[in-house]
Short mmCIF file of C-alpha atoms in Angstrom, two decimals:
data_model
loop_
_atom_site.label_atom_id
_atom_site.label_comp_id
_atom_site.label_asym_id
_atom_site.label_seq_id
_atom_site.Cartn_x
_atom_site.Cartn_y
_atom_site.Cartn_z
CA MET P 1 -102.52 -11.42 -160.48
CA SER P 2 -105.68 -12.66 -160.10
CA LEU P 3 -107.84 -10.72 -162.70
CA HIS P 4 -111.04 -10.80 -160.08
CA VAL P 5 -113.16 -7.75 -159.84
CA SER P 6 -115.47 -7.60 -156.60
CA VAL P 7 -118.64 -6.78 -158.29
CA ARG P 8 -122.22 -6.08 -156.57
CA ILE P 9 -124.57 -8.70 -158.04
CA THR P 10 -128.43 -8.51 -157.00
CA PRO P 11 -130.18 -11.05 -158.05
CA VAL P 12 -133.18 -9.57 -160.50
CA GLN P 13 -136.16 -11.42 -162.25
CA PRO P 14 -136.17 -11.18 -165.94
CA ALA P 15 -138.91 -8.27 -167.29
CA PRO P 16 -142.20 -9.79 -168.01
CA GLU P 17 -141.90 -11.98 -171.55
CA ASN P 18 -138.75 -13.22 -170.91
CA ARG P 19 -136.80 -10.79 -171.62
CA LEU P 20 -133.68 -9.74 -170.25
CA PRO P 21 -133.12 -6.26 -167.41
CA ALA P 22 -133.83 -3.01 -169.00
CA GLY P 23 -130.75 -0.52 -168.02
CA ARG P 24 -127.76 -3.63 -167.73
CA LYS P 25 -125.93 -5.17 -170.71
CA PHE P 26 -126.09 -8.23 -171.30
CA GLY P 27 -123.87 -10.39 -174.61
CA TYR P 28 -124.70 -13.11 -176.64
CA LEU P 29 -122.13 -16.42 -176.25
CA LEU P 30 -121.62 -17.54 -179.84
CA HIS P 31 -121.93 -20.88 -180.86
CA ASP P 32 -119.13 -22.98 -182.32
CA TYR P 33 -120.73 -23.34 -185.87
CA GLU P 34 -121.61 -19.17 -185.46
CA LEU P 35 -117.55 -17.97 -184.80
CA TYR P 36 -115.99 -20.70 -186.57
CA GLY P 37 -118.11 -22.28 -189.12
CA LEU P 38 -118.39 -25.89 -187.65
CA SER P 39 -119.06 -27.88 -184.54
CA ARG P 40 -116.91 -28.48 -181.49
CA PRO P 41 -116.10 -31.62 -182.61
CA SER P 42 -114.57 -31.21 -185.72
CA ARG P 43 -113.14 -28.25 -184.15
CA ASN P 44 -111.37 -30.52 -181.89
CA ARG P 45 -110.56 -32.95 -185.12
CA ALA P 46 -112.50 -35.72 -182.86
CA PRO P 47 -113.09 -39.27 -184.44
CA ARG P 48 -115.65 -39.71 -186.96
CA SER P 49 -117.80 -41.68 -183.74
CA ALA P 50 -117.56 -38.41 -181.46
CA GLN P 51 -121.03 -36.88 -182.72
CA GLY P 52 -121.75 -34.75 -179.94
CA LEU P 53 -118.87 -32.84 -177.53
CA PRO P 54 -119.44 -30.16 -174.38
CA GLU P 55 -119.38 -26.87 -175.48
CA THR P 56 -118.04 -25.06 -173.52
CA VAL P 57 -116.78 -21.46 -173.08
CA LYS P 58 -113.39 -20.85 -170.65
CA ALA P 59 -113.23 -18.19 -168.87
CA LEU P 60 -110.25 -15.97 -169.31
CA ASP P 61 -109.04 -16.28 -166.00
CA PRO P 62 -110.95 -19.64 -165.25
CA VAL P 63 -110.15 -20.86 -161.48
CA PHE P 64 -111.14 -24.71 -160.09
CA MET P 65 -113.49 -23.75 -156.75
CA PRO P 66 -114.86 -26.24 -153.98
CA LEU P 67 -118.06 -27.98 -154.94
CA THR P 68 -118.81 -27.45 -150.88
CA ARG P 69 -121.41 -29.76 -149.97
CA ALA P 70 -123.59 -26.25 -149.60
CA TRP P 71 -122.71 -25.84 -153.60
CA GLN P 72 -123.19 -29.50 -154.32
CA LYS P 73 -127.06 -29.10 -153.06
CA TYR P 74 -127.42 -25.44 -154.37
CA TRP P 75 -126.80 -27.79 -158.25
CA VAL P 76 -128.75 -30.90 -157.54
CA ASP P 77 -131.93 -27.94 -156.57
CA LEU P 78 -131.32 -26.52 -159.41
CA PHE P 79 -131.80 -29.78 -161.12
CA SER P 80 -134.45 -30.44 -159.18
CA LEU P 81 -136.37 -27.23 -159.51
CA SER P 82 -135.36 -27.66 -163.23
CA ARG P 83 -136.73 -31.20 -163.66
CA PHE P 84 -139.80 -31.31 -161.23
CA ASP P 85 -140.46 -27.92 -160.10
CA ARG P 86 -140.04 -28.83 -156.69
CA LEU P 87 -136.35 -28.26 -154.92
CA TYR P 88 -134.58 -31.36 -153.77
CA ASP P 89 -135.87 -32.27 -150.86
CA GLY P 90 -139.25 -31.81 -151.41
CA LEU P 91 -138.65 -34.54 -153.52
CA ASP P 92 -139.84 -38.59 -153.01
CA SER P 93 -136.83 -41.07 -153.13
CA ALA P 94 -137.75 -41.75 -156.74
CA GLU P 95 -136.99 -38.39 -157.99
CA LYS P 96 -134.44 -37.91 -155.69
CA SER P 97 -132.36 -40.77 -157.50
CA MET P 98 -132.97 -39.82 -160.84
CA ILE P 99 -131.53 -36.39 -159.59
CA ASN P 100 -128.69 -38.74 -158.26
CA ARG P 101 -127.93 -40.20 -161.17
CA ALA P 102 -127.65 -37.04 -163.52
CA PHE P 103 -125.11 -34.90 -160.85
CA LYS P 104 -122.92 -37.90 -160.80
CA SER P 105 -122.71 -37.93 -164.49
CA VAL P 106 -122.87 -34.59 -165.07
CA THR P 107 -119.77 -33.77 -162.11
CA LYS P 108 -118.04 -37.06 -163.79
CA GLY P 109 -114.54 -35.65 -164.27
CA ASN P 110 -114.31 -35.86 -167.89
CA ARG P 111 -117.96 -34.41 -169.03
CA ALA P 112 -116.94 -30.38 -168.53
CA PHE P 113 -117.37 -28.54 -165.57
CA THR P 114 -114.97 -30.54 -162.99
CA ASN P 115 -112.38 -30.95 -165.77
CA ARG P 116 -110.73 -33.76 -164.12
CA ARG P 117 -111.65 -32.49 -160.75
CA GLY P 118 -114.89 -35.15 -160.05
CA TRP P 119 -115.92 -37.71 -158.12
CA ASP P 120 -114.39 -40.31 -160.01
CA ASN P 121 -111.40 -38.74 -159.93
CA GLY P 122 -111.22 -38.94 -155.99
CA PHE P 123 -113.39 -35.90 -155.15
CA ALA P 124 -115.82 -36.14 -152.93
CA ASP P 125 -119.79 -36.56 -154.06
CA TYR P 126 -121.18 -35.03 -151.04
CA ILE P 127 -124.94 -36.25 -152.93
CA ASN P 128 -124.08 -39.87 -154.38
CA GLY P 129 -122.03 -40.01 -151.08
CA VAL P 130 -118.95 -40.83 -153.17
CA ASN P 131 -115.83 -40.27 -151.58
CA VAL P 132 -117.04 -38.53 -148.48
CA ASP P 133 -113.38 -38.28 -146.72
CA ALA P 134 -112.04 -36.51 -149.85
CA PRO P 135 -111.68 -32.81 -150.98
CA PRO P 136 -115.03 -31.54 -152.65
CA MET P 137 -115.11 -32.24 -156.30
CA GLU P 138 -114.17 -28.28 -157.64
CA GLN P 139 -115.99 -26.57 -160.11
CA GLU P 140 -114.11 -24.81 -163.34
CA THR P 141 -115.27 -21.18 -164.82
CA ILE P 142 -116.48 -22.21 -167.67
CA ASN P 143 -119.74 -21.03 -169.39
CA CYS P 144 -121.54 -23.46 -172.79
CA GLY P 145 -122.43 -21.65 -176.46
CA GLY P 146 -125.70 -20.27 -176.67
CA ASN P 147 -125.90 -18.85 -173.23
CA VAL P 148 -126.35 -14.76 -172.06
CA VAL P 149 -123.50 -13.21 -169.55
CA GLU P 150 -123.88 -10.28 -167.93
CA LEU P 151 -121.28 -7.65 -168.96
CA LEU P 152 -119.64 -5.77 -166.49
CA SER P 153 -117.53 -3.37 -169.45
CA ASP P 154 -116.36 -2.01 -172.62
CA ILE P 155 -113.86 -4.05 -174.16
CA VAL P 156 -110.79 -4.44 -172.08
CA ARG P 157 -107.27 -5.68 -172.92
CA ILE P 158 -107.22 -8.37 -170.72
CA GLY P 159 -103.77 -10.78 -171.18
CA GLY P 160 -102.89 -8.96 -174.94
CA LYS P 161 -107.07 -10.21 -175.75
CA ASP P 162 -110.00 -8.60 -176.09
CA ALA P 163 -112.55 -9.12 -173.64
CA TYR P 164 -115.46 -8.04 -171.80
CA GLN P 165 -115.43 -8.12 -167.95
CA VAL P 166 -119.01 -10.35 -167.14
CA ALA P 167 -120.65 -10.98 -163.83
CA THR P 168 -120.16 -14.46 -162.13
CA LEU P 169 -121.45 -15.82 -158.95
CA ASP P 170 -118.73 -15.35 -155.76
CA GLY P 171 -118.03 -19.58 -155.02
CA ASN P 172 -116.03 -17.56 -151.87
CA GLN P 173 -119.09 -17.07 -150.84
CA PRO P 174 -122.58 -19.30 -149.39
CA PRO P 175 -124.56 -20.50 -152.51
CA PRO P 176 -127.56 -18.07 -153.41
CA ASP P 177 -131.10 -18.91 -152.50
CA PRO P 178 -132.28 -21.46 -155.89
CA ARG P 179 -135.51 -20.24 -156.13
CA GLU P 180 -134.01 -16.99 -156.64
CA VAL P 181 -130.88 -17.10 -158.73
CA ASN P 182 -131.85 -19.94 -161.38
CA HIS P 183 -131.46 -20.58 -165.05
CA GLU P 184 -135.12 -19.30 -165.81
CA THR P 185 -134.79 -15.89 -163.21
CA THR P 186 -131.05 -15.08 -164.02
CA PRO P 187 -129.48 -17.26 -167.21
CA TRP P 188 -126.59 -14.78 -166.91
CA LEU P 189 -125.62 -16.28 -163.27
CA VAL P 190 -127.01 -20.12 -164.02
CA PHE P 191 -126.48 -20.97 -167.79
CA LYS P 192 -127.68 -24.25 -169.76
CA ALA P 193 -125.27 -27.34 -170.83
CA VAL P 194 -125.56 -27.37 -173.97
CA ILE P 195 -123.35 -30.30 -176.87
CA SER P 196 -122.14 -29.27 -179.85
CA ARG P 197 -123.42 -32.04 -182.28
CA ARG P 198 -122.51 -33.17 -186.01
CA GLU P 199 -124.42 -35.35 -188.50
CA GLY P 200 -124.36 -36.15 -191.60
CA PHE P 201 -121.07 -37.07 -192.45
CA ASP P 202 -120.56 -38.27 -196.10
CA PRO P 203 -117.08 -40.38 -196.79
CA ARG P 204 -117.18 -39.44 -200.14
CA THR P 205 -116.54 -35.57 -199.35
CA GLY P 206 -115.09 -36.43 -196.09
CA LYS P 207 -117.86 -33.85 -194.54
CA TRP P 208 -120.51 -33.58 -192.45
CA ALA P 209 -124.10 -32.45 -193.50
CA ARG P 210 -124.80 -30.36 -190.43
CA GLU P 211 -122.23 -28.45 -188.27
CA ASP P 212 -124.67 -26.15 -186.80
CA LEU P 213 -126.55 -28.27 -184.26
CA ALA P 214 -126.71 -27.34 -180.40
CA ILE P 215 -128.50 -29.74 -178.06
CA PRO P 216 -129.47 -29.56 -174.20
CA PHE P 217 -127.68 -32.34 -172.32
CA ASP P 218 -130.21 -34.97 -171.66
CA GLN P 219 -129.47 -36.12 -167.85
CA LEU P 220 -132.58 -34.27 -166.71
CA GLN P 221 -134.50 -36.70 -169.34
CA GLY P 222 -135.27 -33.43 -172.00
CA HIS P 223 -135.76 -30.47 -169.79
CA ASP P 224 -132.62 -28.24 -169.65
CA VAL P 225 -129.41 -29.14 -167.60
CA PRO P 226 -128.67 -25.87 -165.40
CA ILE P 227 -125.02 -25.05 -163.76
CA PRO P 228 -123.81 -21.77 -161.75
CA PHE P 229 -121.58 -19.83 -163.11
CA MET P 230 -119.13 -19.99 -160.28
CA GLY P 231 -115.72 -18.36 -160.22
CA GLY P 232 -113.59 -16.60 -157.87
CA GLY P 233 -115.36 -13.32 -156.92
CA THR P 234 -118.72 -12.07 -158.53
CA SER P 235 -116.40 -11.22 -162.43
CA ASN P 236 -113.85 -13.00 -164.80
CA TYR P 237 -113.83 -12.42 -168.69
CA ILE P 238 -114.73 -13.78 -171.53
CA GLU P 239 -112.57 -13.23 -175.01
CA ALA P 240 -114.53 -10.17 -176.89
CA GLU P 241 -114.75 -12.38 -180.10
CA ARG P 242 -117.15 -15.07 -178.46
CA VAL P 243 -119.64 -12.37 -177.30
CA ARG P 244 -122.88 -10.98 -179.02
CA VAL P 245 -123.95 -7.68 -177.12
CA LEU P 246 -127.66 -7.55 -176.61
CA PRO P 247 -129.66 -4.61 -177.76
CA ASP P 248 -131.13 -3.15 -174.47
CA ALA P 249 -134.15 -5.72 -172.44
CA SER P 250 -134.10 -8.21 -175.46
CA PRO P 251 -135.84 -11.75 -175.60
CA VAL P 252 -133.67 -14.61 -173.50
CA PRO P 253 -131.66 -15.56 -176.57
CA GLU P 254 -132.76 -19.26 -177.52
CA THR P 255 -130.04 -21.27 -176.37
CA TYR P 256 -130.61 -24.79 -178.20
CA ARG P 257 -131.01 -25.39 -182.08
CA ARG P 258 -131.74 -29.10 -183.16
#
């Protein structure tokens, strides 16, 4: 049985001073180190060479939604706004090439968000003209630690777990206007891609000096890599233990920690 509930999402500009809109309920997605005291690589028992891994937070009922031509264009518009403060169609050829490379890197099937349904798995990347006769790449309902979500319920019991209903972008519909719905105007619908990182391994103790680093994906040369929080409807659920409820009209949380 699907967990999706139809909820009308109205894009709203954050309040002045980069605060979340008053009168609505938002939550902060805890980083791995905040919840478990370990980085994602350590939690996954990754080899020592893996100092960082994507810090993904899956919805309780994740679905793979097709990245149609329109949704892929929305992705690169978000990338372009973040890196150049212009939409993709307004970039010059060198700028477009940079965004194309970033898009190809982020949508690789082992990165995080396409999860074995990327262009390198045989699916279509329309931006770079790869596998264009195949079905489109697909994006899973995934967020990242350190980001903010809009809470549409109090804690409910879903599949034996305590969870909050959270707002998502409906992948069954055309994408919104990227100038209105992006990681700065609606960070609860477009999140920042985050790497959980560790540093300073001590072979004498077998421990790392730091497990608490959360850094941005690097495909946009030091600028945020924004990802639509997309699902099969306008809501899904995230485990309550991963969420810290924020005060009304609180500042948008800092996503990264270096």
